[in-house]
JSON list of N, CA and C in Angstrom, two decimals:
[
{"chain": "F", "resi": 1, "resn": "UNK", "atom": "N", "xyz": [151.12, 79.14, 85.53]},
{"chain": "F", "resi": 1, "resn": "UNK", "atom": "CA", "xyz": [150.95, 80.51, 85.93]},
{"chain": "F", "resi": 1, "resn": "UNK", "atom": "C", "xyz": [151.39, 80.71, 87.39]},
{"chain": "F", "resi": 2, "resn": "UNK", "atom": "N", "xyz": [151.07, 79.75, 88.22]},
{"chain": "F", "resi": 2, "resn": "UNK", "atom": "CA", "xyz": [151.45, 79.85, 89.63]},
{"chain": "F", "resi": 2, "resn": "UNK", "atom": "C", "xyz": [152.96, 79.87, 89.77]},
{"chain": "F", "resi": 3, "resn": "UNK", "atom": "N", "xyz": [153.61, 78.95, 89.07]},
{"chain": "F", "resi": 3, "resn": "UNK", "atom": "CA", "xyz": [155.07, 78.86, 89.18]},
{"chain": "F", "resi": 3, "resn": "UNK", "atom": "C", "xyz": [155.74, 80.14, 88.70]},
{"chain": "F", "resi": 4, "resn": "UNK", "atom": "N", "xyz": [155.18, 80.76, 87.68]},
{"chain": "F", "resi": 4, "resn": "UNK", "atom": "CA", "xyz": [155.76, 81.99, 87.15]},
{"chain": "F", "resi": 4, "resn": "UNK", "atom": "C", "xyz": [155.78, 83.08, 88.21]},
{"chain": "F", "resi": 5, "resn": "UNK", "atom": "N", "xyz": [154.66, 83.26, 88.90]},
{"chain": "F", "resi": 5, "resn": "UNK", "atom": "CA", "xyz": [154.59, 84.31, 89.92]},
{"chain": "F", "resi": 5, "resn": "UNK", "atom": "C", "xyz": [155.45, 83.98, 91.13]},
{"chain": "F", "resi": 6, "resn": "UNK", "atom": "N", "xyz": [155.50, 82.71, 91.49]},
{"chain": "F", "resi": 6, "resn": "UNK", "atom": "CA", "xyz": [156.35, 82.31, 92.62]},
{"chain": "F", "resi": 6, "resn": "UNK", "atom": "C", "xyz": [157.82, 82.55, 92.26]},
{"chain": "F", "resi": 7, "resn": "UNK", "atom": "N", "xyz": [158.20, 82.23, 91.03]},
{"chain": "F", "resi": 7, "resn": "UNK", "atom": "CA", "xyz": [159.58, 82.46, 90.60]},
{"chain": "F", "resi": 7, "resn": "UNK", "atom": "C", "xyz": [159.93, 83.94, 90.62]},
{"chain": "F", "resi": 8, "resn": "UNK", "atom": "N", "xyz": [158.97, 84.80, 90.25]},
{"chain": "F", "resi": 8, "resn": "UNK", "atom": "CA", "xyz": [159.22, 86.24, 90.27]},
{"chain": "F", "resi": 8, "resn": "UNK", "atom": "C", "xyz": [159.50, 86.72, 91.69]},
{"chain": "F", "resi": 9, "resn": "UNK", "atom": "N", "xyz": [158.73, 86.22, 92.64]},
{"chain": "F", "resi": 9, "resn": "UNK", "atom": "CA", "xyz": [158.95, 86.60, 94.04]},
{"chain": "F", "resi": 9, "resn": "UNK", "atom": "C", "xyz": [160.30, 86.08, 94.51]},
{"chain": "F", "resi": 10, "resn": "UNK", "atom": "N", "xyz": [160.61, 84.83, 94.20]},
{"chain": "F", "resi": 10, "resn": "UNK", "atom": "CA", "xyz": [161.89, 84.25, 94.63]},
{"chain": "F", "resi": 10, "resn": "UNK", "atom": "C", "xyz": [163.07, 84.99, 94.00]},
{"chain": "F", "resi": 11, "resn": "UNK", "atom": "N", "xyz": [162.92, 85.43, 92.76]},
{"chain": "F", "resi": 11, "resn": "UNK", "atom": "CA", "xyz": [164.00, 86.18, 92.11]},
{"chain": "F", "resi": 11, "resn": "UNK", "atom": "C", "xyz": [164.24, 87.50, 92.83]},
{"chain": "F", "resi": 12, "resn": "UNK", "atom": "N", "xyz": [163.18, 88.17, 93.26]},
{"chain": "F", "resi": 12, "resn": "UNK", "atom": "CA", "xyz": [163.33, 89.43, 93.98]},
{"chain": "F", "resi": 12, "resn": "UNK", "atom": "C", "xyz": [163.92, 89.20, 95.37]},
{"chain": "F", "resi": 13, "resn": "UNK", "atom": "N", "xyz": [163.58, 88.08, 95.98]},
{"chain": "F", "resi": 13, "resn": "UNK", "atom": "CA", "xyz": [164.16, 87.75, 97.29]},
{"chain": "F", "resi": 13, "resn": "UNK", "atom": "C", "xyz": [165.66, 87.52, 97.14]},
{"chain": "F", "resi": 14, "resn": "UNK", "atom": "N", "xyz": [166.06, 86.86, 96.06]},
{"chain": "F", "resi": 14, "resn": "UNK", "atom": "CA", "xyz": [167.48, 86.59, 95.81]},
{"chain": "F", "resi": 14, "resn": "UNK", "atom": "C", "xyz": [168.28, 87.88, 95.65]},
{"chain": "F", "resi": 15, "resn": "UNK", "atom": "N", "xyz": [167.66, 88.90, 95.04]},
{"chain": "F", "resi": 15, "resn": "UNK", "atom": "CA", "xyz": [168.37, 90.17, 94.87]},
{"chain": "F", "resi": 15, "resn": "UNK", "atom": "C", "xyz": [168.52, 90.90, 96.19]},
{"chain": "F", "resi": 16, "resn": "UNK", "atom": "N", "xyz": [167.65, 90.59, 97.15]},
{"chain": "F", "resi": 16, "resn": "UNK", "atom": "CA", "xyz": [167.75, 91.22, 98.46]},
{"chain": "F", "resi": 16, "resn": "UNK", "atom": "C", "xyz": [167.03, 92.55, 98.56]},
{"chain": "F", "resi": 17, "resn": "UNK", "atom": "N", "xyz": [166.23, 92.89, 97.56]},
{"chain": "F", "resi": 17, "resn": "UNK", "atom": "CA", "xyz": [165.51, 94.16, 97.56]},
{"chain": "F", "resi": 17, "resn": "UNK", "atom": "C", "xyz": [164.12, 93.93, 98.17]},
{"chain": "F", "resi": 18, "resn": "UNK", "atom": "N", "xyz": [163.91, 94.48, 99.36]},
{"chain": "F", "resi": 18, "resn": "UNK", "atom": "CA", "xyz": [162.66, 94.26, 100.08]},
{"chain": "F", "resi": 18, "resn": "UNK", "atom": "C", "xyz": [161.47, 94.87, 99.35]},
{"chain": "F", "resi": 19, "resn": "UNK", "atom": "N", "xyz": [161.62, 96.09, 98.83]},
{"chain": "F", "resi": 19, "resn": "UNK", "atom": "CA", "xyz": [160.50, 96.78, 98.19]},
{"chain": "F", "resi": 19, "resn": "UNK", "atom": "C", "xyz": [160.00, 96.01, 96.97]},
{"chain": "F", "resi": 20, "resn": "UNK", "atom": "N", "xyz": [160.92, 95.58, 96.12]},
{"chain": "F", "resi": 20, "resn": "UNK", "atom": "CA", "xyz": [160.52, 94.84, 94.92]},
{"chain": "F", "resi": 20, "resn": "UNK", "atom": "C", "xyz": [159.96, 93.47, 95.28]},
{"chain": "F", "resi": 21, "resn": "UNK", "atom": "N", "xyz": [160.52, 92.83, 96.28]},
{"chain": "F", "resi": 21, "resn": "UNK", "atom": "CA", "xyz": [160.04, 91.51, 96.69]},
{"chain": "F", "resi": 21, "resn": "UNK", "atom": "C", "xyz": [158.62, 91.61, 97.25]},
{"chain": "F", "resi": 22, "resn": "UNK", "atom": "N", "xyz": [158.35, 92.65, 98.03]},
{"chain": "F", "resi": 22, "resn": "UNK", "atom": "CA", "xyz": [157.01, 92.79, 98.59]},
{"chain": "F", "resi": 22, "resn": "UNK", "atom": "C", "xyz": [155.99, 93.11, 97.50]},
{"chain": "F", "resi": 23, "resn": "UNK", "atom": "N", "xyz": [156.39, 93.90, 96.49]},
{"chain": "F", "resi": 23, "resn": "UNK", "atom": "CA", "xyz": [155.49, 94.18, 95.36]},
{"chain": "F", "resi": 23, "resn": "UNK", "atom": "C", "xyz": [155.18, 92.91, 94.59]},
{"chain": "F", "resi": 24, "resn": "UNK", "atom": "N", "xyz": [156.18, 92.09, 94.37]},
{"chain": "F", "resi": 24, "resn": "UNK", "atom": "CA", "xyz": [155.98, 90.82, 93.65]},
{"chain": "F", "resi": 24, "resn": "UNK", "atom": "C", "xyz": [155.08, 89.89, 94.47]},
{"chain": "F", "resi": 25, "resn": "UNK", "atom": "N", "xyz": [155.23, 89.91, 95.78]},
{"chain": "F", "resi": 25, "resn": "UNK", "atom": "CA", "xyz": [154.40, 89.07, 96.64]},
{"chain": "F", "resi": 25, "resn": "UNK", "atom": "C", "xyz": [152.95, 89.52, 96.58]},
{"chain": "F", "resi": 26, "resn": "UNK", "atom": "N", "xyz": [152.72, 90.82, 96.62]},
{"chain": "F", "resi": 26, "resn": "UNK", "atom": "CA", "xyz": [151.36, 91.35, 96.55]},
{"chain": "F", "resi": 26, "resn": "UNK", "atom": "C", "xyz": [150.71, 90.96, 95.22]},
{"chain": "F", "resi": 27, "resn": "UNK", "atom": "N", "xyz": [151.49, 90.90, 94.16]},
{"chain": "F", "resi": 27, "resn": "UNK", "atom": "CA", "xyz": [150.98, 90.49, 92.85]},
{"chain": "F", "resi": 27, "resn": "UNK", "atom": "C", "xyz": [150.69, 89.00, 92.82]},
{"chain": "F", "resi": 28, "resn": "UNK", "atom": "N", "xyz": [151.50, 88.20, 93.49]},
{"chain": "F", "resi": 28, "resn": "UNK", "atom": "CA", "xyz": [151.37, 86.75, 93.43]},
{"chain": "F", "resi": 28, "resn": "UNK", "atom": "C", "xyz": [150.22, 86.22, 94.29]},
{"chain": "F", "resi": 29, "resn": "UNK", "atom": "N", "xyz": [149.90, 86.89, 95.38]},
{"chain": "F", "resi": 29, "resn": "UNK", "atom": "CA", "xyz": [148.89, 86.37, 96.30]},
{"chain": "F", "resi": 29, "resn": "UNK", "atom": "C", "xyz": [147.52, 86.18, 95.66]},
{"chain": "F", "resi": 30, "resn": "UNK", "atom": "N", "xyz": [146.97, 87.14, 94.91]},
{"chain": "F", "resi": 30, "resn": "UNK", "atom": "CA", "xyz": [145.66, 86.89, 94.30]},
{"chain": "F", "resi": 30, "resn": "UNK", "atom": "C", "xyz": [145.69, 85.78, 93.25]},
{"chain": "F", "resi": 31, "resn": "UNK", "atom": "N", "xyz": [146.83, 85.61, 92.59]},
{"chain": "F", "resi": 31, "resn": "UNK", "atom": "CA", "xyz": [146.95, 84.55, 91.60]},
{"chain": "F", "resi": 31, "resn": "UNK", "atom": "C", "xyz": [146.87, 83.19, 92.29]},
{"chain": "F", "resi": 32, "resn": "UNK", "atom": "N", "xyz": [147.59, 83.04, 93.40]},
{"chain": "F", "resi": 32, "resn": "UNK", "atom": "CA", "xyz": [147.54, 81.79, 94.15]},
{"chain": "F", "resi": 32, "resn": "UNK", "atom": "C", "xyz": [146.14, 81.52, 94.68]},
{"chain": "F", "resi": 33, "resn": "UNK", "atom": "N", "xyz": [145.48, 82.55, 95.20]},
{"chain": "F", "resi": 33, "resn": "UNK", "atom": "CA", "xyz": [144.12, 82.38, 95.70]},
{"chain": "F", "resi": 33, "resn": "UNK", "atom": "C", "xyz": [143.17, 81.97, 94.59]},
{"chain": "F", "resi": 34, "resn": "UNK", "atom": "N", "xyz": [143.32, 82.59, 93.44]},
{"chain": "F", "resi": 34, "resn": "UNK", "atom": "CA", "xyz": [142.45, 82.27, 92.31]},
{"chain": "F", "resi": 34, "resn": "UNK", "atom": "C", "xyz": [142.63, 80.85, 91.82]},
{"chain": "F", "resi": 35, "resn": "UNK", "atom": "N", "xyz": [143.87, 80.40, 91.78]},
{"chain": "F", "resi": 35, "resn": "UNK", "atom": "CA", "xyz": [144.12, 79.02, 91.34]},
{"chain": "F", "resi": 35, "resn": "UNK", "atom": "C", "xyz": [143.58, 78.02, 92.35]},
{"chain": "F", "resi": 36, "resn": "UNK", "atom": "N", "xyz": [143.61, 78.38, 93.63]},
{"chain": "F", "resi": 36, "resn": "UNK", "atom": "CA", "xyz": [143.04, 77.50, 94.66]},
{"chain": "F", "resi": 36, "resn": "UNK", "atom": "C", "xyz": [141.52, 77.46, 94.54]},
{"chain": "F", "resi": 37, "resn": "UNK", "atom": "N", "xyz": [140.91, 78.60, 94.26]},
{"chain": "F", "resi": 37, "resn": "UNK", "atom": "CA", "xyz": [139.46, 78.65, 94.08]},
{"chain": "F", "resi": 37, "resn": "UNK", "atom": "C", "xyz": [139.00, 77.81, 92.89]},
{"chain": "F", "resi": 38, "resn": "UNK", "atom": "N", "xyz": [139.79, 77.83, 91.83]},
{"chain": "F", "resi": 38, "resn": "UNK", "atom": "CA", "xyz": [139.44, 77.07, 90.63]},
{"chain": "F", "resi": 38, "resn": "UNK", "atom": "C", "xyz": [139.77, 75.59, 90.76]},
{"chain": "F", "resi": 39, "resn": "UNK", "atom": "N", "xyz": [140.49, 75.22, 91.81]},
{"chain": "F", "resi": 39, "resn": "UNK", "atom": "CA", "xyz": [140.81, 73.82, 92.03]},
{"chain": "F", "resi": 39, "resn": "UNK", "atom": "C", "xyz": [142.07, 73.36, 91.33]},
{"chain": "F", "resi": 40, "resn": "UNK", "atom": "N", "xyz": [142.84, 74.29, 90.79]},
{"chain": "F", "resi": 40, "resn": "UNK", "atom": "CA", "xyz": [144.08, 73.92, 90.10]},
{"chain": "F", "resi": 40, "resn": "UNK", "atom": "C", "xyz": [145.13, 73.48, 91.11]},
{"chain": "F", "resi": 41, "resn": "UNK", "atom": "N", "xyz": [145.19, 74.18, 92.23]},
{"chain": "F", "resi": 41, "resn": "UNK", "atom": "CA", "xyz": [146.01, 73.74, 93.36]},
{"chain": "F", "resi": 41, "resn": "UNK", "atom": "C", "xyz": [145.10, 73.71, 94.58]},
{"chain": "F", "resi": 42, "resn": "UNK", "atom": "N", "xyz": [145.51, 72.98, 95.60]},
{"chain": "F", "resi": 42, "resn": "UNK", "atom": "CA", "xyz": [144.68, 72.90, 96.80]},
{"chain": "F", "resi": 42, "resn": "UNK", "atom": "C", "xyz": [144.82, 74.18, 97.62]},
{"chain": "F", "resi": 43, "resn": "UNK", "atom": "N", "xyz": [143.83, 74.42, 98.47]},
{"chain": "F", "resi": 43, "resn": "UNK", "atom": "CA", "xyz": [143.89, 75.59, 99.35]},
{"chain": "F", "resi": 43, "resn": "UNK", "atom": "C", "xyz": [145.09, 75.50, 100.28]},
{"chain": "F", "resi": 44, "resn": "UNK", "atom": "N", "xyz": [145.39, 74.28, 100.71]},
{"chain": "F", "resi": 44, "resn": "UNK", "atom": "CA", "xyz": [146.52, 74.09, 101.62]},
{"chain": "F", "resi": 44, "resn": "UNK", "atom": "C", "xyz": [147.83, 74.45, 100.95]},
{"chain": "F", "resi": 45, "resn": "UNK", "atom": "N", "xyz": [148.01, 74.04, 99.70]},
{"chain": "F", "resi": 45, "resn": "UNK", "atom": "CA", "xyz": [149.24, 74.36, 98.98]},
{"chain": "F", "resi": 45, "resn": "UNK", "atom": "C", "xyz": [149.36, 75.86, 98.76]},
{"chain": "F", "resi": 46, "resn": "UNK", "atom": "N", "xyz": [148.25, 76.51, 98.41]},
{"chain": "F", "resi": 46, "resn": "UNK", "atom": "CA", "xyz": [148.27, 77.95, 98.21]},
{"chain": "F", "resi": 46, "resn": "UNK", "atom": "C", "xyz": [148.65, 78.67, 99.50]},
{"chain": "F", "resi": 47, "resn": "UNK", "atom": "N", "xyz": [148.04, 78.27, 100.60]},
{"chain": "F", "resi": 47, "resn": "UNK", "atom": "CA", "xyz": [148.34, 78.89, 101.88]},
{"chain": "F", "resi": 47, "resn": "UNK", "atom": "C", "xyz": [149.77, 78.65, 102.32]},
{"chain": "F", "resi": 48, "resn": "UNK", "atom": "N", "xyz": [150.24, 77.44, 102.13]},
{"chain": "F", "resi": 48, "resn": "UNK", "atom": "CA", "xyz": [151.61, 77.09, 102.50]},
{"chain": "F", "resi": 48, "resn": "UNK", "atom": "C", "xyz": [152.61, 77.89, 101.67]},
{"chain": "F", "resi": 49, "resn": "UNK", "atom": "N", "xyz": [152.36, 78.00, 100.39]},
{"chain": "F", "resi": 49, "resn": "UNK", "atom": "CA", "xyz": [153.27, 78.74, 99.51]},
{"chain": "F", "resi": 49, "resn": "UNK", "atom": "C", "xyz": [153.29, 80.21, 99.88]},
{"chain": "F", "resi": 50, "resn": "UNK", "atom": "N", "xyz": [152.11, 80.80, 100.10]},
{"chain": "F", "resi": 50, "resn": "UNK", "atom": "CA", "xyz": [152.06, 82.21, 100.47]},
{"chain": "F", "resi": 50, "resn": "UNK", "atom": "C", "xyz": [152.75, 82.45, 101.81]},
{"chain": "F", "resi": 51, "resn": "UNK", "atom": "N", "xyz": [152.57, 81.54, 102.74]},
{"chain": "F", "resi": 51, "resn": "UNK", "atom": "CA", "xyz": [153.19, 81.69, 104.05]},
{"chain": "F", "resi": 51, "resn": "UNK", "atom": "C", "xyz": [154.71, 81.66, 103.95]},
{"chain": "F", "resi": 52, "resn": "UNK", "atom": "N", "xyz": [155.22, 80.73, 103.18]},
{"chain": "F", "resi": 52, "resn": "UNK", "atom": "CA", "xyz": [156.68, 80.63, 103.03]},
{"chain": "F", "resi": 52, "resn": "UNK", "atom": "C", "xyz": [157.26, 81.83, 102.31]},
{"chain": "F", "resi": 53, "resn": "UNK", "atom": "N", "xyz": [156.57, 82.29, 101.26]},
{"chain": "F", "resi": 53, "resn": "UNK", "atom": "CA", "xyz": [157.05, 83.47, 100.54]},
{"chain": "F", "resi": 53, "resn": "UNK", "atom": "C", "xyz": [157.01, 84.70, 101.44]},
{"chain": "F", "resi": 54, "resn": "UNK", "atom": "N", "xyz": [155.93, 84.84, 102.20]},
{"chain": "F", "resi": 54, "resn": "UNK", "atom": "CA", "xyz": [155.79, 85.99, 103.09]},
{"chain": "F", "resi": 54, "resn": "UNK", "atom": "C", "xyz": [156.88, 85.98, 104.16]},
{"chain": "F", "resi": 55, "resn": "UNK", "atom": "N", "xyz": [157.19, 84.83, 104.70]},
{"chain": "F", "resi": 55, "resn": "UNK", "atom": "CA", "xyz": [158.26, 84.74, 105.70]},
{"chain": "F", "resi": 55, "resn": "UNK", "atom": "C", "xyz": [159.61, 85.11, 105.10]},
{"chain": "F", "resi": 56, "resn": "UNK", "atom": "N", "xyz": [159.85, 84.70, 103.88]},
{"chain": "F", "resi": 56, "resn": "UNK", "atom": "CA", "xyz": [161.12, 85.03, 103.22]},
{"chain": "F", "resi": 56, "resn": "UNK", "atom": "C", "xyz": [161.23, 86.52, 102.95]},
{"chain": "F", "resi": 57, "resn": "UNK", "atom": "N", "xyz": [160.13, 87.13, 102.54]},
{"chain": "F", "resi": 57, "resn": "UNK", "atom": "CA", "xyz": [160.14, 88.58, 102.27]},
{"chain": "F", "resi": 57, "resn": "UNK", "atom": "C", "xyz": [160.33, 89.34, 103.57]},
{"chain": "F", "resi": 58, "resn": "UNK", "atom": "N", "xyz": [159.65, 88.93, 104.62]},
{"chain": "F", "resi": 58, "resn": "UNK", "atom": "CA", "xyz": [159.80, 89.61, 105.91]},
{"chain": "F", "resi": 58, "resn": "UNK", "atom": "C", "xyz": [161.21, 89.48, 106.46]},
{"chain": "F", "resi": 59, "resn": "UNK", "atom": "N", "xyz": [161.88, 88.38, 106.15]},
{"chain": "F", "resi": 59, "resn": "UNK", "atom": "CA", "xyz": [163.26, 88.19, 106.61]},
{"chain": "F", "resi": 59, "resn": "UNK", "atom": "C", "xyz": [164.19, 89.21, 105.96]},
{"chain": "F", "resi": 60, "resn": "UNK", "atom": "N", "xyz": [163.84, 89.68, 104.77]},
{"chain": "F", "resi": 60, "resn": "UNK", "atom": "CA", "xyz": [164.66, 90.70, 104.11]},
{"chain": "F", "resi": 60, "resn": "UNK", "atom": "C", "xyz": [164.59, 92.02, 104.87]},
{"chain": "F", "resi": 61, "resn": "UNK", "atom": "N", "xyz": [163.44, 92.31, 105.43]},
{"chain": "F", "resi": 61, "resn": "UNK", "atom": "CA", "xyz": [163.25, 93.58, 106.12]},
{"chain": "F", "resi": 61, "resn": "UNK", "atom": "C", "xyz": [164.05, 93.65, 107.41]},
{"chain": "F", "resi": 62, "resn": "UNK", "atom": "N", "xyz": [164.25, 92.52, 108.05]},
{"chain": "F", "resi": 62, "resn": "UNK", "atom": "CA", "xyz": [164.94, 92.49, 109.34]},
{"chain": "F", "resi": 62, "resn": "UNK", "atom": "C", "xyz": [166.43, 92.73, 109.21]}
]
């Protein structure tokens, strides 16, 4: 489930559309947090993934 949402964000980043990429990121963040809470992934991995995705989305805006 985590990989699916991350792939959706990365696909929107590849298209270069900031609005769609930011919407996909907003959808993916609670999923990553939930998986970290359940222990499926570590908190560090969730934070690192969100940080990298957020930086990529912000780079589209610039």
